[in-house]
Tab-separated table of C-alpha atoms in Angstrom:
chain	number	residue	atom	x	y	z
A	1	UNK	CA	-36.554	5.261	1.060
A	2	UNK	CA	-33.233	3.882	1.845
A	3	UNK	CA	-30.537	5.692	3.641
A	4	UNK	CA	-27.280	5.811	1.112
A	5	UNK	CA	-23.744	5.443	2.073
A	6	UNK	CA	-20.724	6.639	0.395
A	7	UNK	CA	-17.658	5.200	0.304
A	8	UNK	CA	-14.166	5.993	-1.110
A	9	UNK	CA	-12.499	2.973	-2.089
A	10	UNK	CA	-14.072	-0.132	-2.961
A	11	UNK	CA	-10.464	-2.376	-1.389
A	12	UNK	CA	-10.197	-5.042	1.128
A	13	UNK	CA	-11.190	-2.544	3.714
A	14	UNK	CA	-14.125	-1.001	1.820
A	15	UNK	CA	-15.988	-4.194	0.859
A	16	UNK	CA	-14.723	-6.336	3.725
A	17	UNK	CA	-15.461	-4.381	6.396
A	18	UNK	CA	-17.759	-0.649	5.711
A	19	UNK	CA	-19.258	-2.563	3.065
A	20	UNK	CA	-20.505	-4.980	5.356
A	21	UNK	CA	-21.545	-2.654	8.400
A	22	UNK	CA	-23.556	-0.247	6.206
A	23	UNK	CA	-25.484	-3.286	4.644
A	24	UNK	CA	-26.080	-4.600	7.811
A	25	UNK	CA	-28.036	-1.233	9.173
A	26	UNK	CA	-29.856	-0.961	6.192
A	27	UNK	CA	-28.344	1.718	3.847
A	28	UNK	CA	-27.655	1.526	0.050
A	29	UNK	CA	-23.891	1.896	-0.424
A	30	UNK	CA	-22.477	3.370	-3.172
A	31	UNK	CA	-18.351	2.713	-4.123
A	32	UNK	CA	-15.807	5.675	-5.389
A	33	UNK	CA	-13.224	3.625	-7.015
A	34	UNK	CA	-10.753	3.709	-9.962
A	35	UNK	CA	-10.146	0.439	-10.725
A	36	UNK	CA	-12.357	-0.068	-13.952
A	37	UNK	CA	-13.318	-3.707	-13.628
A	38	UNK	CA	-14.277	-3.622	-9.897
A	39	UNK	CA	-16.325	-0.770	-10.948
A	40	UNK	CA	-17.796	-2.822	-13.550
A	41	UNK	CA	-18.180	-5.635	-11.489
A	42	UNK	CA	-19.975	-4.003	-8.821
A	43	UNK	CA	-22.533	-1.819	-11.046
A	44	UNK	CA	-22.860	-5.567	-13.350
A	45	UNK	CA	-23.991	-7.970	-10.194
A	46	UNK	CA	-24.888	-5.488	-7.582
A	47	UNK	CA	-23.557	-7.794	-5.180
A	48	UNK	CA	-20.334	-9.427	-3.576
A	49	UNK	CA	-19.427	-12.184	-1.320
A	50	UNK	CA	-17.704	-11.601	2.080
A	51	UNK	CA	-16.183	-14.708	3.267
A	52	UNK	CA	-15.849	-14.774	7.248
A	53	UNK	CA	-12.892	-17.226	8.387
A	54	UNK	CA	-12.345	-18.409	11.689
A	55	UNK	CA	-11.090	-21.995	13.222
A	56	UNK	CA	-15.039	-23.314	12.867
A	57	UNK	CA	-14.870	-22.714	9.518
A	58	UNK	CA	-16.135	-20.297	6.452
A	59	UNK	CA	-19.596	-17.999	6.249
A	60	UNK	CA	-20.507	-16.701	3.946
A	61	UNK	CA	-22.297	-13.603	3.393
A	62	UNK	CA	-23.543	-11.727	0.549
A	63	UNK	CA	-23.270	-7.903	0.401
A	64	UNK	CA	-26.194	-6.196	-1.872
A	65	UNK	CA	-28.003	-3.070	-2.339
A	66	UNK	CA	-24.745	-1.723	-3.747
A	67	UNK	CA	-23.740	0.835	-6.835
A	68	UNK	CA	-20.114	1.957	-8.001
A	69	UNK	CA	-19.043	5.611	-9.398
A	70	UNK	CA	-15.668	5.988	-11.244
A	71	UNK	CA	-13.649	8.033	-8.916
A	72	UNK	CA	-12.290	10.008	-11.797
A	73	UNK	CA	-15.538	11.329	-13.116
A	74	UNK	CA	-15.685	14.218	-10.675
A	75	UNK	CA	-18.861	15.500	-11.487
A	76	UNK	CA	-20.523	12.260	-10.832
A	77	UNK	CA	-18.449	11.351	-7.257
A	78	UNK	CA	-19.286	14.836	-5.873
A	79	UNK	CA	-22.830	14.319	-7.066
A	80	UNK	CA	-23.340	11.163	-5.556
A	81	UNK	CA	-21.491	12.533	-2.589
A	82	UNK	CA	-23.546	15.262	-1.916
A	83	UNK	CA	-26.565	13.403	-1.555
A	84	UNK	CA	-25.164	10.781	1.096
A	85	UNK	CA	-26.207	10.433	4.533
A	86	UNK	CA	-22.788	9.123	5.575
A	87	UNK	CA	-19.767	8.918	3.986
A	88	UNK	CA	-16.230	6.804	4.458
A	89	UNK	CA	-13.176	6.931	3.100
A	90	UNK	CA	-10.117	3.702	2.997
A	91	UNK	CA	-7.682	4.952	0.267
A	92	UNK	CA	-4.449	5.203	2.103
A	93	UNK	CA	-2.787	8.412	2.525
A	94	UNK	CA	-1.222	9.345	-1.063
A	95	UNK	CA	-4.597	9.024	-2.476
A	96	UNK	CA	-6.765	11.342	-0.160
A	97	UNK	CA	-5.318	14.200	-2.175
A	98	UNK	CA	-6.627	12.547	-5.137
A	99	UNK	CA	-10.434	12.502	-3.385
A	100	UNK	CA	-10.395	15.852	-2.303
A	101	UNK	CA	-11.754	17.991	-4.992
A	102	UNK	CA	-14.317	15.480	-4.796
A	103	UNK	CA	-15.274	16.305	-1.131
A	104	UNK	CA	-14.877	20.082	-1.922
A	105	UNK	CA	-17.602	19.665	-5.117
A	106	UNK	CA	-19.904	17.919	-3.026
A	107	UNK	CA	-20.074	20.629	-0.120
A	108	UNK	CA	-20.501	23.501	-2.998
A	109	UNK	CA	-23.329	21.166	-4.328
A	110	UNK	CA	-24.658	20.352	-0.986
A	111	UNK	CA	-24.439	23.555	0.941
A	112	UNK	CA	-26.234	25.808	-2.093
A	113	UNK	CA	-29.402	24.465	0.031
A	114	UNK	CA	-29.150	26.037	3.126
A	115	UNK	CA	-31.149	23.617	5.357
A	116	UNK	CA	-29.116	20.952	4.227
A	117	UNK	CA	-28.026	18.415	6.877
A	118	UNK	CA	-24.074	18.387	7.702
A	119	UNK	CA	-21.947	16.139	5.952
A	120	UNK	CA	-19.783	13.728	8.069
A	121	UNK	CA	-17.127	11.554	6.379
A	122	UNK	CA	-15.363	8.921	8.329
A	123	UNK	CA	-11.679	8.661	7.667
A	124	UNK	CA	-10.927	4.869	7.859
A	125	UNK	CA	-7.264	5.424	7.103
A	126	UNK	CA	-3.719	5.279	8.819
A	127	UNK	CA	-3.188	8.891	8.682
A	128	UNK	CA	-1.536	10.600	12.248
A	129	UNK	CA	-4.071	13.723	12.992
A	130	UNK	CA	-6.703	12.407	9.768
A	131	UNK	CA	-9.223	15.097	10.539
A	132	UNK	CA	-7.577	18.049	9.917
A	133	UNK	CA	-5.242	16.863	7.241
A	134	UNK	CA	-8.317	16.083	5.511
A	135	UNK	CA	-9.543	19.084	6.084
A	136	UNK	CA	-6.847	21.266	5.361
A	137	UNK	CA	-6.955	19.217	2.093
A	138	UNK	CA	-10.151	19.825	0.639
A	139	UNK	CA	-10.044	23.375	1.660
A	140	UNK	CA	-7.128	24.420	-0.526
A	141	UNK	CA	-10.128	22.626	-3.177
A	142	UNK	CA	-13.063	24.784	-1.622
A	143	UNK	CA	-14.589	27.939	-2.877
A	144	UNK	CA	-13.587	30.724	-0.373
A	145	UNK	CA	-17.135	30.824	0.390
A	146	UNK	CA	-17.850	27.598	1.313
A	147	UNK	CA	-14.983	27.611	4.007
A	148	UNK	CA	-17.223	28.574	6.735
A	149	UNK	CA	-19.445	25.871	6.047
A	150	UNK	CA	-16.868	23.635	5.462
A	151	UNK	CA	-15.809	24.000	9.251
A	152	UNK	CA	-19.344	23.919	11.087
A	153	UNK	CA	-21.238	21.452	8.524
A	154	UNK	CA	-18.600	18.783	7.219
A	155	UNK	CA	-17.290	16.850	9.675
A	156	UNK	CA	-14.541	14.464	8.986
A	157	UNK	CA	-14.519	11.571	12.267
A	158	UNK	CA	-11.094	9.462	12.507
A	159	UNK	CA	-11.392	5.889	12.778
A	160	UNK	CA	-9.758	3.266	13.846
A	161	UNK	CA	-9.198	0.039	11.911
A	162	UNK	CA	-9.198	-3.370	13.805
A	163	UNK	CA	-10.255	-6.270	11.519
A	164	UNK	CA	-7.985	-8.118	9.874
A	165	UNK	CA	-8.040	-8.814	5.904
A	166	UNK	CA	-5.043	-10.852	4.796
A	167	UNK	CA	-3.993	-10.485	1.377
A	168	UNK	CA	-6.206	-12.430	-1.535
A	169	UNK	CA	-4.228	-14.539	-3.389
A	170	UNK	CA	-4.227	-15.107	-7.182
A	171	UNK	CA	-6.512	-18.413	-6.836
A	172	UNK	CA	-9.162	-16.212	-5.002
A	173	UNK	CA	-8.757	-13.591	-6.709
A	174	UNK	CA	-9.171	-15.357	-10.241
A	175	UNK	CA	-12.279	-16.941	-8.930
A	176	UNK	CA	-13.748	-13.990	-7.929
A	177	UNK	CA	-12.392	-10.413	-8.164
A	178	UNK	CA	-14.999	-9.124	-5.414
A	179	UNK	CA	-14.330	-12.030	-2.385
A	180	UNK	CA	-13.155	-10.982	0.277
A	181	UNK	CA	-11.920	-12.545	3.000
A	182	UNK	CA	-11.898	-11.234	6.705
A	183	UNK	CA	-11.129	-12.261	10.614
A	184	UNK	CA	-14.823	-12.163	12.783
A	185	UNK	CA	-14.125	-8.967	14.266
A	186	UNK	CA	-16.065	-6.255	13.357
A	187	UNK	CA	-15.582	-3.269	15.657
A	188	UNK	CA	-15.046	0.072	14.687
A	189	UNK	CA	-14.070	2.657	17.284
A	190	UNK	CA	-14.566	6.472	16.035
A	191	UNK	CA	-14.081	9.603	17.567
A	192	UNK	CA	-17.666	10.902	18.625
A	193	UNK	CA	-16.370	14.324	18.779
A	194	UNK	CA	-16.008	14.178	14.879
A	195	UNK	CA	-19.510	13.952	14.475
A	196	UNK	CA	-21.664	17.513	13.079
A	197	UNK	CA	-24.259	15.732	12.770
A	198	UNK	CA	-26.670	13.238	14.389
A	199	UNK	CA	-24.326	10.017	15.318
A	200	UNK	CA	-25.845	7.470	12.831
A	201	UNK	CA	-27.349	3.736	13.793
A	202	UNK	CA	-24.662	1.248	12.198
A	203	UNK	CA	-24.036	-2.200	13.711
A	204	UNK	CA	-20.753	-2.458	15.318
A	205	UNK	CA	-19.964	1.288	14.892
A	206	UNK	CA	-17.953	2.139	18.552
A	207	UNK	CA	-18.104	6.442	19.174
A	208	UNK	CA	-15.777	6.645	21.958
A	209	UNK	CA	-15.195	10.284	24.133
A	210	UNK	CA	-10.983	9.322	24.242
A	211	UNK	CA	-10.603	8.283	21.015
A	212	UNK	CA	-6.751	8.943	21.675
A	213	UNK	CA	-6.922	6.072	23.348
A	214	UNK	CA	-8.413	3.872	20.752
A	215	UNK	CA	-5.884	4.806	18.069
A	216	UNK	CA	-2.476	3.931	20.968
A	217	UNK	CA	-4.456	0.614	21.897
A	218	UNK	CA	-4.619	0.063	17.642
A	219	UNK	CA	-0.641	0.963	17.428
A	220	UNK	CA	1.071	0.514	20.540
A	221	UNK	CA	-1.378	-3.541	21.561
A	222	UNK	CA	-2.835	-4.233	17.929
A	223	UNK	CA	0.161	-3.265	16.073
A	224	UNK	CA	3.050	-4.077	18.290
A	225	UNK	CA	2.122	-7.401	19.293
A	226	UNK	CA	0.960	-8.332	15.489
A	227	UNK	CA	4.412	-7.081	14.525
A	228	UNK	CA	6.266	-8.401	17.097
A	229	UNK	CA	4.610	-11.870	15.523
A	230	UNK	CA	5.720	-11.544	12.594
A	231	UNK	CA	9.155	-10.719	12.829
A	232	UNK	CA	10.197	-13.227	15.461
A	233	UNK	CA	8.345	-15.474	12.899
A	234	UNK	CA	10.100	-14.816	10.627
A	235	UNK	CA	13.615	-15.248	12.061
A	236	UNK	CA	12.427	-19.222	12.698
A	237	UNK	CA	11.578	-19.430	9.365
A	238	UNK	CA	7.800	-19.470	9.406
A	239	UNK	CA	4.994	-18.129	6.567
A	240	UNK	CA	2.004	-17.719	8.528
A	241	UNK	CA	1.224	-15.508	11.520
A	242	UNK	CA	-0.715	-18.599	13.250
A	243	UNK	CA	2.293	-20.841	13.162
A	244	UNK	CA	4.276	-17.663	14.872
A	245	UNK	CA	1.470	-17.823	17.784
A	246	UNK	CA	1.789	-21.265	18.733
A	247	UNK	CA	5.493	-21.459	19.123
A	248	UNK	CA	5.641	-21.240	22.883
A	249	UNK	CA	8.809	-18.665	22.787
A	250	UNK	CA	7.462	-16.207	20.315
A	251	UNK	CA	4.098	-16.341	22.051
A	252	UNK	CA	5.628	-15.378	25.603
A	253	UNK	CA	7.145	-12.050	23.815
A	254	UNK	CA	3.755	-11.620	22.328
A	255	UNK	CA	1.961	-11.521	25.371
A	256	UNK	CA	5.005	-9.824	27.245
A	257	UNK	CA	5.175	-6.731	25.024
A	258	UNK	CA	1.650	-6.483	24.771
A	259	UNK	CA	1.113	-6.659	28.576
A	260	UNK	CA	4.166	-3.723	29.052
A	261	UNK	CA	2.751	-1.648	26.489
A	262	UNK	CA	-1.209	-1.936	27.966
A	263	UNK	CA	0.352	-1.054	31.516
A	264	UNK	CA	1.910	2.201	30.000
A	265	UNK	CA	-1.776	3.207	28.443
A	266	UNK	CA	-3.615	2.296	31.561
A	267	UNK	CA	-0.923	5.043	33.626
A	268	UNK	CA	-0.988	7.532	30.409
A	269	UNK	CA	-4.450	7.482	29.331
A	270	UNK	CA	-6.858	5.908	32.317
A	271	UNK	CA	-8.127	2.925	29.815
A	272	UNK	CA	-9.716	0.440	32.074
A	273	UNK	CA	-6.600	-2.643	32.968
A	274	UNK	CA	-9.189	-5.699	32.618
A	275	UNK	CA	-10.547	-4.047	29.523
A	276	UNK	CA	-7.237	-4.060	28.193
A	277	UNK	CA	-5.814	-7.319	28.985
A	278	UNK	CA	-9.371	-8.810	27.683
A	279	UNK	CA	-8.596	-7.322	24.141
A	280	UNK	CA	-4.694	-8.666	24.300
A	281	UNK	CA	-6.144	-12.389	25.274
A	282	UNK	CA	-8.842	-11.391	22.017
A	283	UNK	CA	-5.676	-10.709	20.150
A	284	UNK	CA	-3.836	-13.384	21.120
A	285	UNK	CA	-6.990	-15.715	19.850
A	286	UNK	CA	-6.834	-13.825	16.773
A	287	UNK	CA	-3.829	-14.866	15.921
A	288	UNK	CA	-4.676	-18.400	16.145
A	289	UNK	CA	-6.848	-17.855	13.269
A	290	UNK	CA	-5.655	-20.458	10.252
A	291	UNK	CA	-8.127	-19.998	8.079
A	292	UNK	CA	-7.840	-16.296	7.422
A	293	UNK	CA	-3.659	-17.189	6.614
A	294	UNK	CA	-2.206	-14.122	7.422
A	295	UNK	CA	1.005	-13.513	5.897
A	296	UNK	CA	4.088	-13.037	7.866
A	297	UNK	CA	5.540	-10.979	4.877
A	298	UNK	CA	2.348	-8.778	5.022
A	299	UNK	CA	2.663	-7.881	8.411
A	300	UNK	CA	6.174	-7.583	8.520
A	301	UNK	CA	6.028	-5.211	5.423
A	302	UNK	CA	8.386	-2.328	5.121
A	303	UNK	CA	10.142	-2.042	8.412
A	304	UNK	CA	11.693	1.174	7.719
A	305	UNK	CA	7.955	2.716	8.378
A	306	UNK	CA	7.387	0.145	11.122
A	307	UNK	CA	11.250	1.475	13.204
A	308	UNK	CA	10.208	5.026	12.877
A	309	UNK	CA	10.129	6.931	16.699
A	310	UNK	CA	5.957	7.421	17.109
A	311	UNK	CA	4.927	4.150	15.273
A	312	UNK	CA	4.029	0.600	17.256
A	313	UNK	CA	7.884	-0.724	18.278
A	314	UNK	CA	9.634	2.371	19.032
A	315	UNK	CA	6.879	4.176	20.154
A	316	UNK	CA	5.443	1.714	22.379
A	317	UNK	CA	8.978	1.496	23.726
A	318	UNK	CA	9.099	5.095	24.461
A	319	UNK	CA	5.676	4.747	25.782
A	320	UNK	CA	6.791	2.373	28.495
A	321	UNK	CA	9.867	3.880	29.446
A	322	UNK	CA	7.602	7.674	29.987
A	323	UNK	CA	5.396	5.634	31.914
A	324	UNK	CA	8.152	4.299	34.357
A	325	UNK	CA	7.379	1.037	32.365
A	326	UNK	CA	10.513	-1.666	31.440
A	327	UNK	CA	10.103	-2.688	27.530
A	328	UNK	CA	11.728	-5.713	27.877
A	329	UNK	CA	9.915	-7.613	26.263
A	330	UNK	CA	9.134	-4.982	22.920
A	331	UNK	CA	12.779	-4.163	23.059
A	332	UNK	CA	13.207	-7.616	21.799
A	333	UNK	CA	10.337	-7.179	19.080
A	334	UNK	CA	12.558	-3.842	18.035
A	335	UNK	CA	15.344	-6.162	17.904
A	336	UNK	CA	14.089	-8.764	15.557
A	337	UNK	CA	12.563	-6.025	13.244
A	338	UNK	CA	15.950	-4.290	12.908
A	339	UNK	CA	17.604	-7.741	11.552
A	340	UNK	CA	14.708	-8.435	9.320
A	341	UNK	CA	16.335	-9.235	6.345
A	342	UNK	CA	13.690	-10.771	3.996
A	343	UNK	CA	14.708	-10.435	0.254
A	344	UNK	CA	11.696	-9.417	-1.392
A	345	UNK	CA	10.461	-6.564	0.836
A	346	UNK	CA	11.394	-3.502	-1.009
A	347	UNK	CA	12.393	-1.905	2.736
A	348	UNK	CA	15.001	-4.493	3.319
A	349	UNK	CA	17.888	-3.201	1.080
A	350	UNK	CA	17.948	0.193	2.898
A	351	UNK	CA	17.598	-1.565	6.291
A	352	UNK	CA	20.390	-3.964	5.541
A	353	UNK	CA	22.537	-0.636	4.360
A	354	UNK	CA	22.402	1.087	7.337
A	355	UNK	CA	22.701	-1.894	10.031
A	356	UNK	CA	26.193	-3.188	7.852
A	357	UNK	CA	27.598	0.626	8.690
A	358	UNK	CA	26.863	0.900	11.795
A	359	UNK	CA	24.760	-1.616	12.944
A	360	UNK	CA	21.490	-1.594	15.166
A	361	UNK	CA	23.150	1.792	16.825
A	362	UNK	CA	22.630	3.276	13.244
A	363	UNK	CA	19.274	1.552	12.992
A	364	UNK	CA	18.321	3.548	15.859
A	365	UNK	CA	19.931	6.805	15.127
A	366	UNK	CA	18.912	6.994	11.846
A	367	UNK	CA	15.408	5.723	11.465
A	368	UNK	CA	14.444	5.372	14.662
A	369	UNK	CA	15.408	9.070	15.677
A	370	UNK	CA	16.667	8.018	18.956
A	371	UNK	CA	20.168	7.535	20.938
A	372	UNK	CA	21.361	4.147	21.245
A	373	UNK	CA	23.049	4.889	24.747
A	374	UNK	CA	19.571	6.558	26.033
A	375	UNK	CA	16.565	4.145	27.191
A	376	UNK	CA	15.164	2.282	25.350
A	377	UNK	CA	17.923	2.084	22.956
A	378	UNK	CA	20.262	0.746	25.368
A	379	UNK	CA	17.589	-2.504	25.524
A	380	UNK	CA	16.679	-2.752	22.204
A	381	UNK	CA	20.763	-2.766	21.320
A	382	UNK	CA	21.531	-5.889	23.824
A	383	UNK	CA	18.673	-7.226	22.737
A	384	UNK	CA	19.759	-7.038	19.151
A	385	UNK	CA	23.177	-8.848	20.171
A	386	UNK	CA	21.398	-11.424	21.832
A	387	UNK	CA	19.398	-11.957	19.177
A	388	UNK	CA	22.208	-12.628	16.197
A	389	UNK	CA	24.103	-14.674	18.620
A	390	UNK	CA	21.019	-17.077	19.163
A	391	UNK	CA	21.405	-17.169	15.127
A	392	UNK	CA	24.791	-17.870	15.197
């Protein structure tokens, strides 16, 4: 009898990546998802094509053994749900309210049979302190009862999110709504300690002991040094993140910021130096990637979120300069995502509001939540100066 896998969210991230790992160890998977024709789609061909990109060219794999559930049938997700042997989630944080009376019928269901085995959900999603905002979610959905169970049978495991998945365009997408296209990495860190039950055996899954540390190497190497990309790419007028990489000036912030920021995690959090400069050369190589096309305007999307004091340029920033680390190099990154001044992101107009009152000062104050005349402001200011007179 197969194993079956749940999963909330049947996106880029669901089918390109989950979708992939549970086929590959062997369980049936079975997609929560609202959008009526990829729910059609699904249950109608009972497969879907993953198409892996990289500079040798295009494999492609086919993803089977599948099922789909309309997400707004409650009865029938929290059915399905209760019977799973693992569960994920990748619906982005305003819709995990939306999936939590789900969870909360599923335990009820679940949990009437006292010897049944815990429930743990992974939470694939960009969500600061995941596990108990989950939690505290689907308790407020919970029969009183049920709340002691909830806390020592469901367990609800952050992960962290590493492959990248570019968005489809309308050519792909008209030739098949289920393709998706993805980068060959395939790693997925979780926190082990998330775990109520027994671990489970799925390729490429990574439980880690100091998860912490996965999810500041995701923001403060992954993150920064993709965004710092993207917006330097941007201000030389390129589309794709791979033409951004090979321009010999953009790449030497790249790797500068990325090589500050892993020096303040080695001091802060004991991750292993050569570990971490083996994963910003892996980036690095990533980026090269031309088939997978990643946007600039993707990655550079809504910089208001992006500037904000924990996330990867500020916070890396204030990472470095804790550690007794200089950010030169990401105070530049800062810089160019403070003039980012692309028309069609819907961040922009705000962005361009503030920085015509006051400048990048009020950048910082504002959004940022720090003092331009206090490290790291003070860099990421000159460096902003520098940066529009070198467009001038």
């Amino acid at each position: 009898m197969n194993k079956t896998s749940v999963h909330f969210g049947a996106g880029s991230i669901g089918r390109g990546f989950l979708g992939q790992l549970y086929f590959e160890s062997g369980y049936r998977t079975v997609f929560i998802e609202v959008m009526d024709d990829v729910v059609a789609a699904i249950n109608q061909r009972g497969r879907y094509p993953i198409d892996i990109v990289s500079e040798t060219g295009v494999k492609r794999i086919h993803v089977s053994n599948i099922a789909a559930v309309d997400g707004r049938n409650t009865k029938l997700a929290a059915e399905t749900l209760a019977e799973a042997d693992i569960a994920s989630t990748a619906v982005g944080l305003n819709a995990l309210p939306h999936i939590a009376p789900i969870i909360a019928r599923a335990i009820e269901l679940r949990f009437v049979n006292g010897d049944a085995p815990p429930l743990d959900i992974m939470l694939c999603e960009n969500v600061k302190n995941g596990e108990a905002f989950m939690r505290g979610l689907v308790k407020k959905e919970l029969l009183p009862e049920y709340h002691d169970c909830l806390d020592s049978r469901v367990g609800f495991i952050e992960a962290s999110i590493g492959r990248m998945v570019p968005v489809m365009t309308e050519e792909q997408r008209a030739a098949d709504p289920l393709l998706v296209c993805v980068e060959p990495y395939c790693e997925l860190p979780v926190d082990a300690a998330g775990f109520k039950g027994t671990v489970p055996a799925i390729k490429h899954l990574k439980p880690t002991q100091n998860f912490v540390g996965y999810v500041e190497r995701k923001l403060f190497v992954h993150n920064l040094t993709h965004a710092t990309a993207a917006y330097l790419g941007y201000r030389r007028g390129y589309a794709y993140i791979y033409e951004a990489i090979r321009d010999g000036e953009i790449r030497a912030v790249v790797e500068g910021a990325g090589q500050e920021s892993c020096a303040a995690l080695t001091r802060k959090r004991g991750l292993d130096a050569a570990e971490l400069a083996a994963h910003l050369d892996d980036l690095i190589f990533r980026y090269h990637n031309t088939a997978l096309a990643d946007q600039i305007a993707r990655v550079a999307r809504d910089p208001v979120r992006k500037l904000g004091k924990d996330d990867r340029l500020i916070g890396a920033a204030r990472l470095c300069v804790e550690q007794g680390v200089e950010p030169e190099h990401i105070a530049v990154a800062t810089a160019a995502a403070i003039l980012y001044d692309a028309p069609e992101d819907p961040a922009v107009p705000q962005l361009r509001a503030i920085r015509e009152r006051g400048g990048g000062e009020a950048v910082l104050r504002e959004i940022s939540g720090i003092e331009p005349d206090t490290m790291p402001g003070v860099m990421i200011v000159d460096a902003c100066r520098r940066l529009q007179q070198e467009k001038g």
